[in-house]
Amino acid sequence: MQLVEEPGSETIEHLGKQVRLLLGIHQAELAQDPTSHATESSRSNLMAVQHTVRQVYGEAVARDVADLVGPACV
């Protein structure tokens, strides 16, 4: 699979916002009930977006996005 063109800082910031949103949802669900279906679903969503960013933009961009979000996302 061919990677898309290197994204600009605006795209990386947008991806960071999306990951922060999903991370916040997951943390809220985890705090309510660590074993619930909603917690597992939110975790799956977070992992899926991280995987997609890696596949579409590459490892370097995935690291840039993770750096924006913070150490909880790495």
PDB file of N, CA and C in Angstrom:
ATOM      1  N   MET A   1       0.839  -1.167   0.000  1.00  0.00           N
ATOM      2  CA  MET A   1       0.000   0.000   0.000  1.00  0.00           C
ATOM      3  C   MET A   1       0.891   1.239   0.000  1.00  0.00           C
ATOM      4  N   GLN A   2       0.502   2.215  -0.777  1.00  0.00           N
ATOM      5  CA  GLN A   2       1.266   3.447  -0.886  1.00  0.00           C
ATOM      6  C   GLN A   2       0.763   4.462   0.137  1.00  0.00           C
ATOM      7  N   LEU A   3       1.679   5.088   0.863  1.00  0.00           N
ATOM      8  CA  LEU A   3       1.301   6.097   1.837  1.00  0.00           C
ATOM      9  C   LEU A   3       0.885   7.373   1.131  1.00  0.00           C
ATOM     10  N   VAL A   4      -0.015   8.114   1.764  1.00  0.00           N
ATOM     11  CA  VAL A   4      -0.428   9.396   1.208  1.00  0.00           C
ATOM     12  C   VAL A   4       0.683  10.407   1.430  1.00  0.00           C
ATOM     13  N   GLU A   5       0.540  11.544   0.801  1.00  0.00           N
ATOM     14  CA  GLU A   5       1.516  12.610   0.933  1.00  0.00           C
ATOM     15  C   GLU A   5       1.684  13.009   2.401  1.00  0.00           C
ATOM     16  N   GLU A   6       2.859  13.459   2.768  1.00  0.00           N
ATOM     17  CA  GLU A   6       3.142  13.894   4.136  1.00  0.00           C
ATOM     18  C   GLU A   6       2.145  14.985   4.534  1.00  0.00           C
ATOM     19  N   PRO A   7       1.419  14.778   5.623  1.00  0.00           N
ATOM     20  CA  PRO A   7       0.415  15.772   6.019  1.00  0.00           C
ATOM     21  C   PRO A   7       1.054  17.015   6.627  1.00  0.00           C
ATOM     22  N   GLY A   8       0.344  18.111   6.545  1.00  0.00           N
ATOM     23  CA  GLY A   8       0.807  19.348   7.143  1.00  0.00           C
ATOM     24  C   GLY A   8       0.490  19.386   8.627  1.00  0.00           C
ATOM     25  N   SER A   9       0.945  20.430   9.270  1.00  0.00           N
ATOM     26  CA  SER A   9       0.737  20.557  10.713  1.00  0.00           C
ATOM     27  C   SER A   9      -0.746  20.669  11.060  1.00  0.00           C
ATOM     28  N   GLU A  10      -1.540  21.251  10.167  1.00  0.00           N
ATOM     29  CA  GLU A  10      -2.976  21.363  10.410  1.00  0.00           C
ATOM     30  C   GLU A  10      -3.626  19.978  10.480  1.00  0.00           C
ATOM     31  N   THR A  11      -3.238  19.098   9.581  1.00  0.00           N
ATOM     32  CA  THR A  11      -3.778  17.734   9.572  1.00  0.00           C
ATOM     33  C   THR A  11      -3.333  16.972  10.815  1.00  0.00           C
ATOM     34  N   ILE A  12      -2.076  17.116  11.187  1.00  0.00           N
ATOM     35  CA  ILE A  12      -1.562  16.432  12.375  1.00  0.00           C
ATOM     36  C   ILE A  12      -2.284  16.930  13.622  1.00  0.00           C
ATOM     37  N   GLU A  13      -2.522  18.233  13.707  1.00  0.00           N
ATOM     38  CA  GLU A  13      -3.253  18.797  14.845  1.00  0.00           C
ATOM     39  C   GLU A  13      -4.688  18.262  14.878  1.00  0.00           C
ATOM     40  N   HIS A  14      -5.320  18.164  13.730  1.00  0.00           N
ATOM     41  CA  HIS A  14      -6.680  17.624  13.660  1.00  0.00           C
ATOM     42  C   HIS A  14      -6.706  16.164  14.120  1.00  0.00           C
ATOM     43  N   LEU A  15      -5.751  15.381  13.668  1.00  0.00           N
ATOM     44  CA  LEU A  15      -5.663  13.988  14.105  1.00  0.00           C
ATOM     45  C   LEU A  15      -5.444  13.907  15.609  1.00  0.00           C
ATOM     46  N   GLY A  16      -4.610  14.801  16.125  1.00  0.00           N
ATOM     47  CA  GLY A  16      -4.370  14.841  17.567  1.00  0.00           C
ATOM     48  C   GLY A  16      -5.645  15.131  18.340  1.00  0.00           C
ATOM     49  N   LYS A  17      -6.459  16.059  17.837  1.00  0.00           N
ATOM     50  CA  LYS A  17      -7.733  16.379  18.495  1.00  0.00           C
ATOM     51  C   LYS A  17      -8.660  15.170  18.508  1.00  0.00           C
ATOM     52  N   GLN A  18      -8.692  14.454  17.395  1.00  0.00           N
ATOM     53  CA  GLN A  18      -9.549  13.273  17.317  1.00  0.00           C
ATOM     54  C   GLN A  18      -9.090  12.190  18.297  1.00  0.00           C
ATOM     55  N   VAL A  19      -7.788  11.984  18.372  1.00  0.00           N
ATOM     56  CA  VAL A  19      -7.261  10.979  19.291  1.00  0.00           C
ATOM     57  C   VAL A  19      -7.507  11.408  20.739  1.00  0.00           C
ATOM     58  N   ARG A  20      -7.326  12.705  21.044  1.00  0.00           N
ATOM     59  CA  ARG A  20      -7.603  13.196  22.401  1.00  0.00           C
ATOM     60  C   ARG A  20      -9.069  12.965  22.771  1.00  0.00           C
ATOM     61  N   LEU A  21      -9.970  13.209  21.823  1.00  0.00           N
ATOM     62  CA  LEU A  21     -11.390  12.981  22.068  1.00  0.00           C
ATOM     63  C   LEU A  21     -11.648  11.512  22.398  1.00  0.00           C
ATOM     64  N   LEU A  22     -11.121  10.614  21.576  1.00  0.00           N
ATOM     65  CA  LEU A  22     -11.318   9.187  21.816  1.00  0.00           C
ATOM     66  C   LEU A  22     -10.663   8.744  23.120  1.00  0.00           C
ATOM     67  N   LEU A  23      -9.510   9.304  23.427  1.00  0.00           N
ATOM     68  CA  LEU A  23      -8.839   8.965  24.676  1.00  0.00           C
ATOM     69  C   LEU A  23      -9.666   9.434  25.871  1.00  0.00           C
ATOM     70  N   GLY A  24     -10.227  10.625  25.781  1.00  0.00           N
ATOM     71  CA  GLY A  24     -11.069  11.136  26.864  1.00  0.00           C
ATOM     72  C   GLY A  24     -12.300  10.269  27.081  1.00  0.00           C
ATOM     73  N   ILE A  25     -12.923   9.846  25.992  1.00  0.00           N
ATOM     74  CA  ILE A  25     -14.082   8.955  26.095  1.00  0.00           C
ATOM     75  C   ILE A  25     -13.676   7.646  26.763  1.00  0.00           C
ATOM     76  N   HIS A  26     -12.551   7.103  26.331  1.00  0.00           N
ATOM     77  CA  HIS A  26     -12.089   5.841  26.920  1.00  0.00           C
ATOM     78  C   HIS A  26     -11.789   6.005  28.411  1.00  0.00           C
ATOM     79  N   GLN A  27     -11.128   7.076  28.783  1.00  0.00           N
ATOM     80  CA  GLN A  27     -10.794   7.284  30.196  1.00  0.00           C
ATOM     81  C   GLN A  27     -12.058   7.436  31.048  1.00  0.00           C
ATOM     82  N   ALA A  28     -13.065   8.120  30.507  1.00  0.00           N
ATOM     83  CA  ALA A  28     -14.326   8.274  31.236  1.00  0.00           C
ATOM     84  C   ALA A  28     -15.023   6.928  31.407  1.00  0.00           C
ATOM     85  N   GLU A  29     -15.057   6.140  30.353  1.00  0.00           N
ATOM     86  CA  GLU A  29     -15.676   4.813  30.434  1.00  0.00           C
ATOM     87  C   GLU A  29     -14.914   3.911  31.391  1.00  0.00           C
ATOM     88  N   LEU A  30     -13.601   3.978  31.333  1.00  0.00           N
ATOM     89  CA  LEU A  30     -12.756   3.168  32.208  1.00  0.00           C
ATOM     90  C   LEU A  30     -13.000   3.519  33.676  1.00  0.00           C
ATOM     91  N   ALA A  31     -13.163   4.810  33.964  1.00  0.00           N
ATOM     92  CA  ALA A  31     -13.409   5.244  35.339  1.00  0.00           C
ATOM     93  C   ALA A  31     -14.775   4.759  35.840  1.00  0.00           C
ATOM     94  N   GLN A  32     -15.752   4.684  34.940  1.00  0.00           N
ATOM     95  CA  GLN A  32     -17.086   4.237  35.344  1.00  0.00           C
ATOM     96  C   GLN A  32     -17.136   2.736  35.603  1.00  0.00           C
ATOM     97  N   ASP A  33     -16.618   1.978  34.649  1.00  0.00           N
ATOM     98  CA  ASP A  33     -16.665   0.509  34.783  1.00  0.00           C
ATOM     99  C   ASP A  33     -15.594  -0.100  33.883  1.00  0.00           C
ATOM    100  N   PRO A  34     -14.477  -0.507  34.457  1.00  0.00           N
ATOM    101  CA  PRO A  34     -13.374  -1.037  33.659  1.00  0.00           C
ATOM    102  C   PRO A  34     -13.706  -2.282  32.847  1.00  0.00           C
ATOM    103  N   THR A  35     -14.748  -3.008  33.218  1.00  0.00           N
ATOM    104  CA  THR A  35     -15.055  -4.259  32.526  1.00  0.00           C
ATOM    105  C   THR A  35     -16.272  -4.164  31.606  1.00  0.00           C
ATOM    106  N   SER A  36     -16.798  -2.964  31.414  1.00  0.00           N
ATOM    107  CA  SER A  36     -18.019  -2.830  30.620  1.00  0.00           C
ATOM    108  C   SER A  36     -17.752  -2.947  29.116  1.00  0.00           C
ATOM    109  N   HIS A  37     -18.819  -3.218  28.395  1.00  0.00           N
ATOM    110  CA  HIS A  37     -18.747  -3.266  26.933  1.00  0.00           C
ATOM    111  C   HIS A  37     -18.361  -1.891  26.382  1.00  0.00           C
ATOM    112  N   ALA A  38     -18.875  -0.825  26.987  1.00  0.00           N
ATOM    113  CA  ALA A  38     -18.558   0.527  26.526  1.00  0.00           C
ATOM    114  C   ALA A  38     -17.068   0.829  26.675  1.00  0.00           C
ATOM    115  N   THR A  39     -16.465   0.352  27.751  1.00  0.00           N
ATOM    116  CA  THR A  39     -15.029   0.550  27.950  1.00  0.00           C
ATOM    117  C   THR A  39     -14.238  -0.183  26.883  1.00  0.00           C
ATOM    118  N   GLU A  40     -14.608  -1.415  26.624  1.00  0.00           N
ATOM    119  CA  GLU A  40     -13.917  -2.196  25.596  1.00  0.00           C
ATOM    120  C   GLU A  40     -14.108  -1.575  24.221  1.00  0.00           C
ATOM    121  N   SER A  41     -15.297  -1.096  23.952  1.00  0.00           N
ATOM    122  CA  SER A  41     -15.584  -0.461  22.663  1.00  0.00           C
ATOM    123  C   SER A  41     -14.765   0.816  22.486  1.00  0.00           C
ATOM    124  N   SER A  42     -14.698   1.623  23.533  1.00  0.00           N
ATOM    125  CA  SER A  42     -13.929   2.871  23.433  1.00  0.00           C
ATOM    126  C   SER A  42     -12.438   2.573  23.260  1.00  0.00           C
ATOM    127  N   ARG A  43     -11.964   1.524  23.911  1.00  0.00           N
ATOM    128  CA  ARG A  43     -10.560   1.110  23.745  1.00  0.00           C
ATOM    129  C   ARG A  43     -10.311   0.661  22.303  1.00  0.00           C
ATOM    130  N   SER A  44     -11.233  -0.099  21.764  1.00  0.00           N
ATOM    131  CA  SER A  44     -11.111  -0.560  20.375  1.00  0.00           C
ATOM    132  C   SER A  44     -11.098   0.611  19.398  1.00  0.00           C
ATOM    133  N   ASN A  45     -11.945   1.598  19.640  1.00  0.00           N
ATOM    134  CA  ASN A  45     -11.979   2.778  18.779  1.00  0.00           C
ATOM    135  C   ASN A  45     -10.656   3.530  18.821  1.00  0.00           C
ATOM    136  N   LEU A  46     -10.097   3.666  20.002  1.00  0.00           N
ATOM    137  CA  LEU A  46      -8.815   4.354  20.154  1.00  0.00           C
ATOM    138  C   LEU A  46      -7.702   3.597  19.431  1.00  0.00           C
ATOM    139  N   MET A  47      -7.677   2.300  19.597  1.00  0.00           N
ATOM    140  CA  MET A  47      -6.654   1.485  18.923  1.00  0.00           C
ATOM    141  C   MET A  47      -6.824   1.534  17.411  1.00  0.00           C
ATOM    142  N   ALA A  48      -8.062   1.547  16.951  1.00  0.00           N
ATOM    143  CA  ALA A  48      -8.325   1.572  15.510  1.00  0.00           C
ATOM    144  C   ALA A  48      -7.831   2.873  14.878  1.00  0.00           C
ATOM    145  N   VAL A  49      -8.064   3.984  15.537  1.00  0.00           N
ATOM    146  CA  VAL A  49      -7.611   5.252  14.946  1.00  0.00           C
ATOM    147  C   VAL A  49      -6.085   5.323  14.956  1.00  0.00           C
ATOM    148  N   GLN A  50      -5.457   4.821  15.992  1.00  0.00           N
ATOM    149  CA  GLN A  50      -3.992   4.807  16.032  1.00  0.00           C
ATOM    150  C   GLN A  50      -3.441   3.927  14.906  1.00  0.00           C
ATOM    151  N   HIS A  51      -4.030   2.779  14.717  1.00  0.00           N
ATOM    152  CA  HIS A  51      -3.596   1.870  13.656  1.00  0.00           C
ATOM    153  C   HIS A  51      -3.810   2.509  12.279  1.00  0.00           C
ATOM    154  N   THR A  52      -4.936   3.152  12.096  1.00  0.00           N
ATOM    155  CA  THR A  52      -5.242   3.787  10.810  1.00  0.00           C
ATOM    156  C   THR A  52      -4.267   4.905  10.502  1.00  0.00           C
ATOM    157  N   VAL A  53      -3.946   5.717  11.489  1.00  0.00           N
ATOM    158  CA  VAL A  53      -2.971   6.799  11.274  1.00  0.00           C
ATOM    159  C   VAL A  53      -1.634   6.198  10.860  1.00  0.00           C
ATOM    160  N   ARG A  54      -1.218   5.124  11.515  1.00  0.00           N
ATOM    161  CA  ARG A  54       0.052   4.478  11.142  1.00  0.00           C
ATOM    162  C   ARG A  54       0.014   3.957   9.708  1.00  0.00           C
ATOM    163  N   GLN A  55      -1.088   3.326   9.341  1.00  0.00           N
ATOM    164  CA  GLN A  55      -1.174   2.757   7.994  1.00  0.00           C
ATOM    165  C   GLN A  55      -1.257   3.826   6.915  1.00  0.00           C
ATOM    166  N   VAL A  56      -2.019   4.870   7.172  1.00  0.00           N
ATOM    167  CA  VAL A  56      -2.236   5.892   6.148  1.00  0.00           C
ATOM    168  C   VAL A  56      -1.064   6.857   6.063  1.00  0.00           C
ATOM    169  N   TYR A  57      -0.566   7.311   7.209  1.00  0.00           N
ATOM    170  CA  TYR A  57       0.449   8.374   7.218  1.00  0.00           C
ATOM    171  C   TYR A  57       1.853   7.908   7.578  1.00  0.00           C
ATOM    172  N   GLY A  58       1.974   6.722   8.172  1.00  0.00           N
ATOM    173  CA  GLY A  58       3.290   6.215   8.535  1.00  0.00           C
ATOM    174  C   GLY A  58       3.613   6.410  10.002  1.00  0.00           C
ATOM    175  N   GLU A  59       4.671   5.752  10.415  1.00  0.00           N
ATOM    176  CA  GLU A  59       5.066   5.739  11.824  1.00  0.00           C
ATOM    177  C   GLU A  59       5.474   7.122  12.340  1.00  0.00           C
ATOM    178  N   ALA A  60       6.157   7.908  11.517  1.00  0.00           N
ATOM    179  CA  ALA A  60       6.612   9.226  11.958  1.00  0.00           C
ATOM    180  C   ALA A  60       5.432  10.125  12.310  1.00  0.00           C
ATOM    181  N   VAL A  61       4.407  10.117  11.487  1.00  0.00           N
ATOM    182  CA  VAL A  61       3.231  10.945  11.759  1.00  0.00           C
ATOM    183  C   VAL A  61       2.488  10.400  12.975  1.00  0.00           C
ATOM    184  N   ALA A  62       2.406   9.088  13.114  1.00  0.00           N
ATOM    185  CA  ALA A  62       1.760   8.497  14.291  1.00  0.00           C
ATOM    186  C   ALA A  62       2.461   8.950  15.564  1.00  0.00           C
ATOM    187  N   ARG A  63       3.795   9.028  15.525  1.00  0.00           N
ATOM    188  CA  ARG A  63       4.542   9.527  16.690  1.00  0.00           C
ATOM    189  C   ARG A  63       4.255  11.000  16.930  1.00  0.00           C
ATOM    190  N   ASP A  64       4.168  11.793  15.865  1.00  0.00           N
ATOM    191  CA  ASP A  64       3.860  13.217  16.007  1.00  0.00           C
ATOM    192  C   ASP A  64       2.486  13.413  16.663  1.00  0.00           C
ATOM    193  N   VAL A  65       1.514  12.623  16.218  1.00  0.00           N
ATOM    194  CA  VAL A  65       0.174  12.705  16.791  1.00  0.00           C
ATOM    195  C   VAL A  65       0.210  12.281  18.265  1.00  0.00           C
ATOM    196  N   ALA A  66       0.901  11.198  18.560  1.00  0.00           N
ATOM    197  CA  ALA A  66       1.008  10.724  19.941  1.00  0.00           C
ATOM    198  C   ALA A  66       1.695  11.768  20.826  1.00  0.00           C
ATOM    199  N   ASP A  67       2.690  12.464  20.280  1.00  0.00           N
ATOM    200  CA  ASP A  67       3.371  13.513  21.039  1.00  0.00           C
ATOM    201  C   ASP A  67       2.414  14.651  21.393  1.00  0.00           C
ATOM    202  N   LEU A  68       1.492  14.962  20.475  1.00  0.00           N
ATOM    203  CA  LEU A  68       0.505  16.002  20.749  1.00  0.00           C
ATOM    204  C   LEU A  68      -0.459  15.583  21.859  1.00  0.00           C
ATOM    205  N   VAL A  69      -0.789  14.308  21.881  1.00  0.00           N
ATOM    206  CA  VAL A  69      -1.783  13.813  22.816  1.00  0.00           C
ATOM    207  C   VAL A  69      -1.158  13.608  24.197  1.00  0.00           C
ATOM    208  N   GLY A  70       0.049  13.116  24.242  1.00  0.00           N
ATOM    209  CA  GLY A  70       0.729  12.906  25.515  1.00  0.00           C
ATOM    210  C   GLY A  70       1.089  11.461  25.730  1.00  0.00           C
ATOM    211  N   PRO A  71       1.771  11.179  26.812  1.00  0.00           N
ATOM    212  CA  PRO A  71       2.294   9.836  27.065  1.00  0.00           C
ATOM    213  C   PRO A  71       1.213   8.775  27.275  1.00  0.00           C
ATOM    214  N   ALA A  72      -0.001   9.166  27.625  1.00  0.00           N
ATOM    215  CA  ALA A  72      -1.062   8.172  27.849  1.00  0.00           C
ATOM    216  C   ALA A  72      -1.488   7.481  26.573  1.00  0.00           C
ATOM    217  N   CYS A  73      -1.131   8.057  25.447  1.00  0.00           N
ATOM    218  CA  CYS A  73      -1.600   7.519  24.172  1.00  0.00           C
ATOM    219  C   CYS A  73      -0.567   6.663  23.470  1.00  0.00           C
ATOM    220  N   VAL A  74       0.651   6.652  23.920  1.00  0.00           N
ATOM    221  CA  VAL A  74       1.723   5.941  23.225  1.00  0.00           C
ATOM    222  C   VAL A  74       1.638   4.469  23.382  1.00  0.00           C
TER     223      VAL A  74
END
